[in-house]
Structures are given as C-alpha cells and as structure tokens.
Coordinates of C-alpha atoms in Angstrom, one line a residue:
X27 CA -59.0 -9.1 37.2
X28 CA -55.3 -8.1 38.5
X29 CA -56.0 -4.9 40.2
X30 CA -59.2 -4.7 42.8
X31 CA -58.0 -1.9 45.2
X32 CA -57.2 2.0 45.4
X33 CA -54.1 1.0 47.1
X34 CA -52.7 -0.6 44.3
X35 CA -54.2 1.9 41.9
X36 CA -52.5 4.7 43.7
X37 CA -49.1 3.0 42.7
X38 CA -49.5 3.5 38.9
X39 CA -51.5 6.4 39.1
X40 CA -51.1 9.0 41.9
X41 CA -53.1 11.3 41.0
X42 CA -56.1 9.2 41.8
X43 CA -59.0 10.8 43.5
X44 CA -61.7 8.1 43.3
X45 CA -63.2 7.0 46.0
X46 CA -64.1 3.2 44.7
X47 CA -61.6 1.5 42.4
X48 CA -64.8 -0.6 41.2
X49 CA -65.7 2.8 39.2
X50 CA -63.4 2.0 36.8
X51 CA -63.3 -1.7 36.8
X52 CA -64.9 -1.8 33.2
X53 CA -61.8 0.4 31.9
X54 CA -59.7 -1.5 33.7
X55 CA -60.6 -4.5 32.5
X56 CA -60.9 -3.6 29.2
X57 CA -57.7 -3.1 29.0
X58 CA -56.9 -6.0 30.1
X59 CA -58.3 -8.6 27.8
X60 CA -57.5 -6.1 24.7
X61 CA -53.9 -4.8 25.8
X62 CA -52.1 -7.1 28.4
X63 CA -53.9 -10.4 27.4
X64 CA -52.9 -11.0 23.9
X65 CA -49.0 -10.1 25.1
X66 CA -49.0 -12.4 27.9
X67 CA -50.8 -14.8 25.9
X68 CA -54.5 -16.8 27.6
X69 CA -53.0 -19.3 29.1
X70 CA -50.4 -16.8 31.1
X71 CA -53.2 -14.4 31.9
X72 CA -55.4 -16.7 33.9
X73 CA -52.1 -18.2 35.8
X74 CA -51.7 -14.4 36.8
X75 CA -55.3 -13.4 37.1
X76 CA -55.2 -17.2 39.6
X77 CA -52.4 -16.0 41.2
X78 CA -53.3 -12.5 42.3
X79 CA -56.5 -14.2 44.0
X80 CA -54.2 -16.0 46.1
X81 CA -52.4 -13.1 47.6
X82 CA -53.4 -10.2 49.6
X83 CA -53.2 -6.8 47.9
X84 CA -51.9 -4.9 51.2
X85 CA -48.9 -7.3 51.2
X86 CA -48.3 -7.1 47.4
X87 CA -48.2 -2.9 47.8
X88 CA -46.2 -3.2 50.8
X89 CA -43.7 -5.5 48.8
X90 CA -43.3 -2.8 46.2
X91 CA -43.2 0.3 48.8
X92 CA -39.9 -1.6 50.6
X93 CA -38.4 -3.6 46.6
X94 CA -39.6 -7.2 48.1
X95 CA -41.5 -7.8 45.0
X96 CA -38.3 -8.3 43.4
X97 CA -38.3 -12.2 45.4
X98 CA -41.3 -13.2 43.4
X99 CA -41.4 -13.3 39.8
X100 CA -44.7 -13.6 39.9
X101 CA -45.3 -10.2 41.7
X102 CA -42.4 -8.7 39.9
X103 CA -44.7 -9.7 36.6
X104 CA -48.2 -8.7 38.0
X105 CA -46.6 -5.1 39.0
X106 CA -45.7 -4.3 35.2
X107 CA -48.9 -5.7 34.4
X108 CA -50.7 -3.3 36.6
X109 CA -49.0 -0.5 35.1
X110 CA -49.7 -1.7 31.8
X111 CA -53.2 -1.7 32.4
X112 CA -53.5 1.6 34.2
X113 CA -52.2 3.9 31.9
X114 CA -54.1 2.2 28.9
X115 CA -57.0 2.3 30.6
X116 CA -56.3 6.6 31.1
X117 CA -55.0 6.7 27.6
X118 CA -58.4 5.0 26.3
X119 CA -60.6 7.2 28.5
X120 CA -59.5 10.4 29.3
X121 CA -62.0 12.3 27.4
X122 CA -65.1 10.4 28.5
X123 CA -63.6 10.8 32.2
X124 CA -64.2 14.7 31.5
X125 CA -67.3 14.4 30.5
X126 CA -70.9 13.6 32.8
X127 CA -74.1 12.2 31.7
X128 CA -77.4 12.5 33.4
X129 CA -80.6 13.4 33.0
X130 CA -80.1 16.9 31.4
X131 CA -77.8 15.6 28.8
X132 CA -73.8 15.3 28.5
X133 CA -71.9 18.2 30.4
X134 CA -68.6 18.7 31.3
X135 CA -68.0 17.4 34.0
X136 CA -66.6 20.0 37.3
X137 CA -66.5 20.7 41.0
X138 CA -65.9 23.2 43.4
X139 CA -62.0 21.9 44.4
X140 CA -60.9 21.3 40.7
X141 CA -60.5 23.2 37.7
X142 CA -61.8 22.4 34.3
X143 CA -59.1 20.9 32.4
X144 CA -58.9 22.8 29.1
X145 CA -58.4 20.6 25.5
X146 CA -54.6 20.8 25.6
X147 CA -53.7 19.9 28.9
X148 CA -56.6 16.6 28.3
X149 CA -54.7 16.1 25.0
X150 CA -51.2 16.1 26.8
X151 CA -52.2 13.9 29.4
X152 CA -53.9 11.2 27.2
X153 CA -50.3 11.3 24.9
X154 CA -48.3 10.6 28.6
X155 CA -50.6 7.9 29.6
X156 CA -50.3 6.4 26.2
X157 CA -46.5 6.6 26.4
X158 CA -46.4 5.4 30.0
X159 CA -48.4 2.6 28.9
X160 CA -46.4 1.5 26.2
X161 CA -43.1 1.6 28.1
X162 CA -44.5 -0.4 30.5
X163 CA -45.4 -2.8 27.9
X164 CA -41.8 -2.8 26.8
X165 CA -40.9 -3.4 30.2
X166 CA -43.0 -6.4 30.6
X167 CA -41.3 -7.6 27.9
X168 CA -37.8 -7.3 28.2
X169 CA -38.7 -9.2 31.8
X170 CA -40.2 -12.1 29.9
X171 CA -37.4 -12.1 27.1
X172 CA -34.9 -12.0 29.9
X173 CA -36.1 -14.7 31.8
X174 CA -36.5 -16.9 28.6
X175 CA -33.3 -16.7 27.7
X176 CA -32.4 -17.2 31.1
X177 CA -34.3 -20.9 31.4
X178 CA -33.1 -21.6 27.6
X179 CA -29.7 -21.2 28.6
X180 CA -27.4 -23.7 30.4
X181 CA -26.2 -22.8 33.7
X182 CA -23.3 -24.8 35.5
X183 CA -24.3 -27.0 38.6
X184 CA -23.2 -24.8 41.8
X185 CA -21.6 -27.5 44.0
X186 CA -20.5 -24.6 46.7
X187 CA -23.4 -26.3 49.5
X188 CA -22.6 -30.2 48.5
X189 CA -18.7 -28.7 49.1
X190 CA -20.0 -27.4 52.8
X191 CA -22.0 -30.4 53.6
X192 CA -18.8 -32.8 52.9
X193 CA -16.5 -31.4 54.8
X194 CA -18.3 -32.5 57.9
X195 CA -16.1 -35.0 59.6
X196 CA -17.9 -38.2 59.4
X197 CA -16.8 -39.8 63.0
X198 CA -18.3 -37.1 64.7
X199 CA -15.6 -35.4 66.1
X200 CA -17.0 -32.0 66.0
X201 CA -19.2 -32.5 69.0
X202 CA -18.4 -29.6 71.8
X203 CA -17.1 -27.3 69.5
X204 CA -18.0 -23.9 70.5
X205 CA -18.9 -22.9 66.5
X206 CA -21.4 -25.6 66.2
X207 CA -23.8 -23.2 66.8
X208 CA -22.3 -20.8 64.1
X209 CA -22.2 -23.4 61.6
X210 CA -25.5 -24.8 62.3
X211 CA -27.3 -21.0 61.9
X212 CA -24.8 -20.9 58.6
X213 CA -25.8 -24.1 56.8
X214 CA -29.2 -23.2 57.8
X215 CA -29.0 -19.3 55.8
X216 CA -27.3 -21.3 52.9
X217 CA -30.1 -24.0 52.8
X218 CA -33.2 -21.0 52.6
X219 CA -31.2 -19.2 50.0
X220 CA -31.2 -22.2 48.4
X221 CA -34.8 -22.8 48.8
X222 CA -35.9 -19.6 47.3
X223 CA -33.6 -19.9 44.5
X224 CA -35.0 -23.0 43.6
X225 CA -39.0 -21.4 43.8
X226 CA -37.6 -18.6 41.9
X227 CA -36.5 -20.2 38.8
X228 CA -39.6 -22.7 39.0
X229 CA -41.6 -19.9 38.6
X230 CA -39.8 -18.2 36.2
X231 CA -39.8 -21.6 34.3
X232 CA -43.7 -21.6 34.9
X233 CA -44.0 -18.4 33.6
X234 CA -41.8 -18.9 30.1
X235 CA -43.3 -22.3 29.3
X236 CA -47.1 -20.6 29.4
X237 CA -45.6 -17.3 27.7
X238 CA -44.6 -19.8 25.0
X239 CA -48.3 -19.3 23.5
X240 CA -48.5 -15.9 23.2
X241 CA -47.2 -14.7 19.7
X242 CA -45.1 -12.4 21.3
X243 CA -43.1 -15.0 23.1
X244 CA -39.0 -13.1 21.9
X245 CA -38.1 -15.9 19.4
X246 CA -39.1 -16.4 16.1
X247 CA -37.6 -19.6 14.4
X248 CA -38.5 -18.3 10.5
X249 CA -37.6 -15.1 10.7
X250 CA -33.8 -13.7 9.9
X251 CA -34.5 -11.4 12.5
X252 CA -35.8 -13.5 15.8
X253 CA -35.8 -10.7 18.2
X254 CA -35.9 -7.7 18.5
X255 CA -32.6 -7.2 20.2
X256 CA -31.1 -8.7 16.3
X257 CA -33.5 -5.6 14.4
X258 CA -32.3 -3.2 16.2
X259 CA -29.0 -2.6 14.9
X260 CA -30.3 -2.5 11.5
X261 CA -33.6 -0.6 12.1
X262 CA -33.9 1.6 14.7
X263 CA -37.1 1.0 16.3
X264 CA -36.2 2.1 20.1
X265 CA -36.4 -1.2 21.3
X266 CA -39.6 -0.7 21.2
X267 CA -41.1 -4.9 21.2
X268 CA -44.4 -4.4 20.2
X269 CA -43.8 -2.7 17.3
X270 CA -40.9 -5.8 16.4
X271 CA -44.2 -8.1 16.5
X272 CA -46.4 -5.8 14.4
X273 CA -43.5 -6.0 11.6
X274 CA -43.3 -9.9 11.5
X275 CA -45.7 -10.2 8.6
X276 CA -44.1 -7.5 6.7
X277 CA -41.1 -9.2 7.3
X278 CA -42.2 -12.7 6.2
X279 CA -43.6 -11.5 3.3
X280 CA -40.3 -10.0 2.4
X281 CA -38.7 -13.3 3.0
X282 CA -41.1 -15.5 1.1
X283 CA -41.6 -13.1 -2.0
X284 CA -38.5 -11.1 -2.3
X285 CA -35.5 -13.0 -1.2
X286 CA -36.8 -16.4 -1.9
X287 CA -37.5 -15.5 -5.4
X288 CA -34.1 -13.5 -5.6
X289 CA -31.9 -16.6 -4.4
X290 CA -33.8 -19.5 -4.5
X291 CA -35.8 -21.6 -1.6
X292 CA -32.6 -22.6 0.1
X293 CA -31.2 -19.2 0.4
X294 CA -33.8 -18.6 4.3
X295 CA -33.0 -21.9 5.4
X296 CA -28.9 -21.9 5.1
X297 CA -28.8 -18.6 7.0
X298 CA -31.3 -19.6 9.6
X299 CA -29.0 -22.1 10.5
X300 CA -25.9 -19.5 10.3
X301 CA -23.7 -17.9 12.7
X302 CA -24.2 -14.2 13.6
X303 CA -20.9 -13.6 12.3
X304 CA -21.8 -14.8 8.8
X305 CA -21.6 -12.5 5.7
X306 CA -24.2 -13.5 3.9
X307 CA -26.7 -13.1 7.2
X308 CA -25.2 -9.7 7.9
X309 CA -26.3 -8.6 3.9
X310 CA -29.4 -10.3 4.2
X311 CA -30.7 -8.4 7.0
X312 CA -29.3 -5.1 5.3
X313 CA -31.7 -6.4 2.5
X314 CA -34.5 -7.0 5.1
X315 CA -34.0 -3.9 6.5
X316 CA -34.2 -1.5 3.4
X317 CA -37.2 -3.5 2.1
X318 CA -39.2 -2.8 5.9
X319 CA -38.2 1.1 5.3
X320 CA -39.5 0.7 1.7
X321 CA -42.8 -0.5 2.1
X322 CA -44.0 -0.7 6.2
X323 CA -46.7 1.3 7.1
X324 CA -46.0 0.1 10.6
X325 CA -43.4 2.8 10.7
X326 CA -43.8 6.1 9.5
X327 CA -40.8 7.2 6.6
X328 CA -40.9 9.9 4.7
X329 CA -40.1 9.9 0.9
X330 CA -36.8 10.4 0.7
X331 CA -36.1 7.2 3.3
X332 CA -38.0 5.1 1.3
X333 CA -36.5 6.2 -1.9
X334 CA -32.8 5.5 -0.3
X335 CA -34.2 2.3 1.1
X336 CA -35.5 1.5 -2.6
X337 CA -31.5 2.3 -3.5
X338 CA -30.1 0.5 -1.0
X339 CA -32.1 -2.5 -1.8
X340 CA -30.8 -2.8 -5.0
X341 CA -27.1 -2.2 -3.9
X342 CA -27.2 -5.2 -1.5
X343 CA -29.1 -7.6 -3.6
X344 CA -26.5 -7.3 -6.2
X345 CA -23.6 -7.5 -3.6
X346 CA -25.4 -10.9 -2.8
X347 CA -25.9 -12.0 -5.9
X348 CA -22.0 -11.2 -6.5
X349 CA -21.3 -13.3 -2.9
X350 CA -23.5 -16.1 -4.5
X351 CA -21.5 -16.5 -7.3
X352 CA -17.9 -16.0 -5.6
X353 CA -19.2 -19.2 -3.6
X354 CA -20.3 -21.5 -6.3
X355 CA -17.3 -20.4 -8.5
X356 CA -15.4 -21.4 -5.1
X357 CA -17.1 -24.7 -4.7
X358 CA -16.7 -25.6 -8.2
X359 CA -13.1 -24.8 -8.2
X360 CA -12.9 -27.2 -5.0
X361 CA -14.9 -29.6 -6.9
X362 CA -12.4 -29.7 -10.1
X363 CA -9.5 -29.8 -7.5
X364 CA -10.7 -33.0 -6.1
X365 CA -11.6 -34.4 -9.5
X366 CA -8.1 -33.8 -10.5
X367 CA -6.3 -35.3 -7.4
X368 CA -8.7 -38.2 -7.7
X369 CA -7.3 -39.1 -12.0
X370 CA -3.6 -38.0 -10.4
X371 CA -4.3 -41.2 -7.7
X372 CA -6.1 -43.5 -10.0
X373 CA -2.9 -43.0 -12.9
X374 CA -0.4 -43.5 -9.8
X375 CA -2.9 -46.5 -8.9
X376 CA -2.3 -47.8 -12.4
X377 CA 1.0 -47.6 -12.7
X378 CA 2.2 -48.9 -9.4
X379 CA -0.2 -52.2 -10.7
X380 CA 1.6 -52.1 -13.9
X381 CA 4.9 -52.3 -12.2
X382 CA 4.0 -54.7 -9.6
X383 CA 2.6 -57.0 -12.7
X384 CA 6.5 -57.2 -14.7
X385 CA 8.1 -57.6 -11.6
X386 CA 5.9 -60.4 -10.7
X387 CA 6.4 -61.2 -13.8
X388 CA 10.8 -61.2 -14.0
X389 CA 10.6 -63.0 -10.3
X390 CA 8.5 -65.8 -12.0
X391 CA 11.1 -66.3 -14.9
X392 CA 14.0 -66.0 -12.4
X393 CA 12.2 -68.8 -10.0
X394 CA 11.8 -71.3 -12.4
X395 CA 12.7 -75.3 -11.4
X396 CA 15.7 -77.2 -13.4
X397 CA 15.6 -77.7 -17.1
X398 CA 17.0 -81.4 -17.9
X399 CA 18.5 -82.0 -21.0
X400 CA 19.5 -78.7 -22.2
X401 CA 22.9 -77.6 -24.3
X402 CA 26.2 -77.3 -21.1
X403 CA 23.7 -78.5 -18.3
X404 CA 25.7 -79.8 -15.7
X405 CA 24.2 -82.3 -12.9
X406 CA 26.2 -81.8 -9.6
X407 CA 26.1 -85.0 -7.0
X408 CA 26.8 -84.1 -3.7
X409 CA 29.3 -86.7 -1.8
X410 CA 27.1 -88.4 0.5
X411 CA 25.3 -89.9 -2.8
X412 CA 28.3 -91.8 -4.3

C-alpha cells in the first residue's frame, strides 16, 4: 500500500470527510494492483510500495505543501501515484459510497449535515474522478517517459567543480587569506549540490531500469510508431499514453498483415532503422494511421472517418508502391551505370595491354645484338686494338 493516512488523502481529494482512511483501504488498493500496478509494472510497484514504508507520511505531505517533493524522484513519483489511485478508486465507487447496507436492507445512504446527492450530480462526479484519474495517469507517464529519455541520452561531463578544485595553488600560499572562509563555505554548497545531483539521477536511473518491465515502458522497438509523442501528429489521440498502449496490437497487426504483405518482409525493418526525416517512414505512418481510423475500436470514429480513412489508405499505398518503384528503377539505373563504366575500364584495360605488348615488341627488334656476316656489314676496330 502507498497511501495509509487522511493527511495524504486530503491532498488528492479534499472533499474528504472520513474519519479513518483504513475505510477505504479495499478501494484503494484495489485500484492499485488493477490501475497503477500494471503501468508501473511489478517490479517498480513493490520498490515504491518499499519505499513509502521507509518514509514518514507527515514529512512526505509537508514536502508537497512547501514543492520539496520535487528533490526526490521517488516522492515526485509516489505523489502522481497517489492521485492516480484516489480518483480511480472514487471513479470505481461512487455509487456504492451512496448507498448503506444493514440489517433492514440497502438504503440510501444520508445524515443530518449533508444533502442527498441526486443521480446527476453522482453521475458528474464519478465522470470528474474518472478524468482526474486518467490525467494523472498521463502525468505519471510523461514523468517516466521524460526521465527515460533522460538516462538513454548522453550528457557531457560537467568539469565546472574539477575546474574549482585545480585552481588551488598547490604550495599552499593561500593560508591567511581573509576569503578562506568564503571559499571553504563555497566549495562546500558546490559539493552538496553535487551530492544530490548524483542521488537524483541514481534514482531516476533506479526507477527507468525497473520501469523497463512494464509494457508501458515509452519505447517500442517494432512498432513505426514507438511513442506516443511520434502518433500524435498523425492521430490525434490528446497525448493521451494509455490509450497509445491499448492501440499497439492494432497497430502490429496492421504492420504484420497489411504492410508486410503490401511491400514485402523487408519493407518494417528498412524504416525501423530510418531517419525521422525519411519519405518513405513519413507515408508509412500516414498508411498506419488511416488503417487505425479504419478499423480501431479503441477509438470511437464515426462512418464517414472511417470511410475517408478507407480512401486515404488506398491513396498512400499507391503513392508507396509508386516510391518503391522510382527506387528500384533508380538502383537499377545505378546498377547499369556501373556495369557500363566497369566494360568502358576493362576495353581501356585491354587496349593499353595491347599497346604495351607491340611496343615491347618494336623495342625488342630495335635491341637486337650484332649480326655477323651480313650484305655492307662493316666491323669498326677501335685504335687501342691495332
């Protein structure tokens, strides 16, 4: 369990009158093993669940009255967890909240301070919760996405405190300076900052490495859309990340039976491994996209969106069919080109060897040794003979 208190109830939900918190601790942790669970994943859940035992609840609330919770990615994470929880839990059990059991039977249930709360204002409240609850899920994560691509990215070496620490003279002249005492207090703010940078993005490392298990850890190797964030443009889902993982096996299924029959088994592969820039990503997506309108029932479209979905499918598959084509007739062309330069260098190749052969040839009849005995030969003897 992640939430024990009334304090930290009264964060999410201030409109809480109940006296014990533990009267709703079987909502609340219903909600938790059926809606925050499976998006943090098991082994993520039970590092947080371990982690809120080791803190004291009065701290944690006063960390989020005064923005402190902010330090700790771990209390920064158990906050939108909390209100994850809260408002599910409301959402899943407004109506039973309004009602009372006991002996007599089920009644509705009433005091002398409130007011009955009439069907519509019940039915409003339990479409708010359900709202809050799954903007807070959003929340959650865009946090984890964030700090995923955060750890997964490279970040330069900051060299700024190594810089401060050299420039210390190293004979020791600095004794009796009336700063030392400054630069002592400054090197000692810069090493704590340093400190708590370093436990911050050892827990945010922590974190992403266990979030890694939950099948809505942000990137998706196979898919042409990873994230999200890349859908988005192309199908307006209001960044809304839960429903992104609820269209991953529409969208593999569009992958494996439509475009890999379309364009063959390397078509997923080759753009996997292209650049966002890329044309032929950029149409396959469209394609994606107008299949997902045509046949989702993750996402409500009317008729007439699916039949211009239907429409637009076909447009773009030709267009890639056309793109196909423009690149083999491209590579063959290239292909010919060098097949032609290669007989050009192999006919120069000959003919230089032909040349080289009757000159060697006309140098070997011009280099020939003395014939004796042949018609005006002349023998010349040199004076030093006679």
């Amino acid at each position: 369990m992640i939430l024990f208190t009334n304090q930290e109830l009264r964060l999410h939900l201030p409109s809480n009158a109940v006296d014990d918190v533990a009267n709703l601790q079987g909502m609340l942790d219903n909600s938790e093993k059926d809606f925050l669970k499976p998006r943090l994943g098991a082994s993520l859940y039970d590092r947080l669940s371990k982690q809120y035992a080791s803190i004291e609840p009065s701290v944690f609330c006063d960390a989020v009255g005064d923005g402190t919770y902010v330090n700790d990615p771990w209390n920064e994470l158990l906050l939108y967890a909390q209100r994850m929880i809260v408002n599910d839990a409301m959402a899943q059990n407004i109506e039973k909240q309004a009602l009372s059991v006991n002996g007599s039977g089920i009644n509705v249930a009433s005091s002398n301070d409130y007011a009955v709360a009439t069907d519509k204002q019940i039915a409003q409240g339990k479409e708010s919760y359900r709202q809050s609850a799954m903007t807070s899920l959003n929340n959650l994560l865009s946090l984890l996405e964030g700090w995923a691509k955060e750890v997964n990215t490279p970040m330069p070496i900051d060299t700024a405190v190594d810089g401060a620490e050299g420039s210390t003279p190293s004979d020791g002249s600095n004794q009796g300076s009336s700063s030392e005492g400054t630069d002592e207090g400054t090197d000692s703010g810069k090493d704590d900052a340093a400190e708590t940078e370093k436990k911050q993005h050892e827990a945010i490392e922590e974190i992403v490495t266990l979030w890694q298990e939950s099948k809505y850890y942000y990137y998706h190797r196979d898919l042409l859309f990873p994230t999200c964030e890349s859908l988005q443009p192309y199908l307006d889902i209001y960044g809304n990340r839960d429903k992104f993982v609820r269209l991953i096996p529409d969208m593999l299924f569009i992958q494996s039976e439509y475009l890999e029959e379309a364009f063959g088994e390397d078509f997923i592969p080759r753009l996997l491994q292209a650049d966002e820039n890329d044309k032929m990503l950029k149409k396959a997506r469209q394609l994606v996209a107008a299949y997902l309108k045509e046949r989702t029932s993750v996402i409500n479209f009317d008729k007439l969106t699916r039949s211009t979905a239907h429409n637009d499918a076909i447009t773009v598959r030709e267009s890639i069919h056309r793109l196909l084509k423009k690149e083999e007739a491209e590579k063959q062309a290239k292909l010919d080109a060098a097949k032609a330069e290669s007989a050009a260098e192999g006919s120069s190749s000959s003919s230089t060897s032909n040349a080289s052969s009757a000159s060697s040839s006309d140098n070997k009849g011009d280099s020939e040794g003395y014939d004796n005995n042949q018609e005006g030969s002349r023998i010349f003897v040199t004076p030093i003979l006679c």
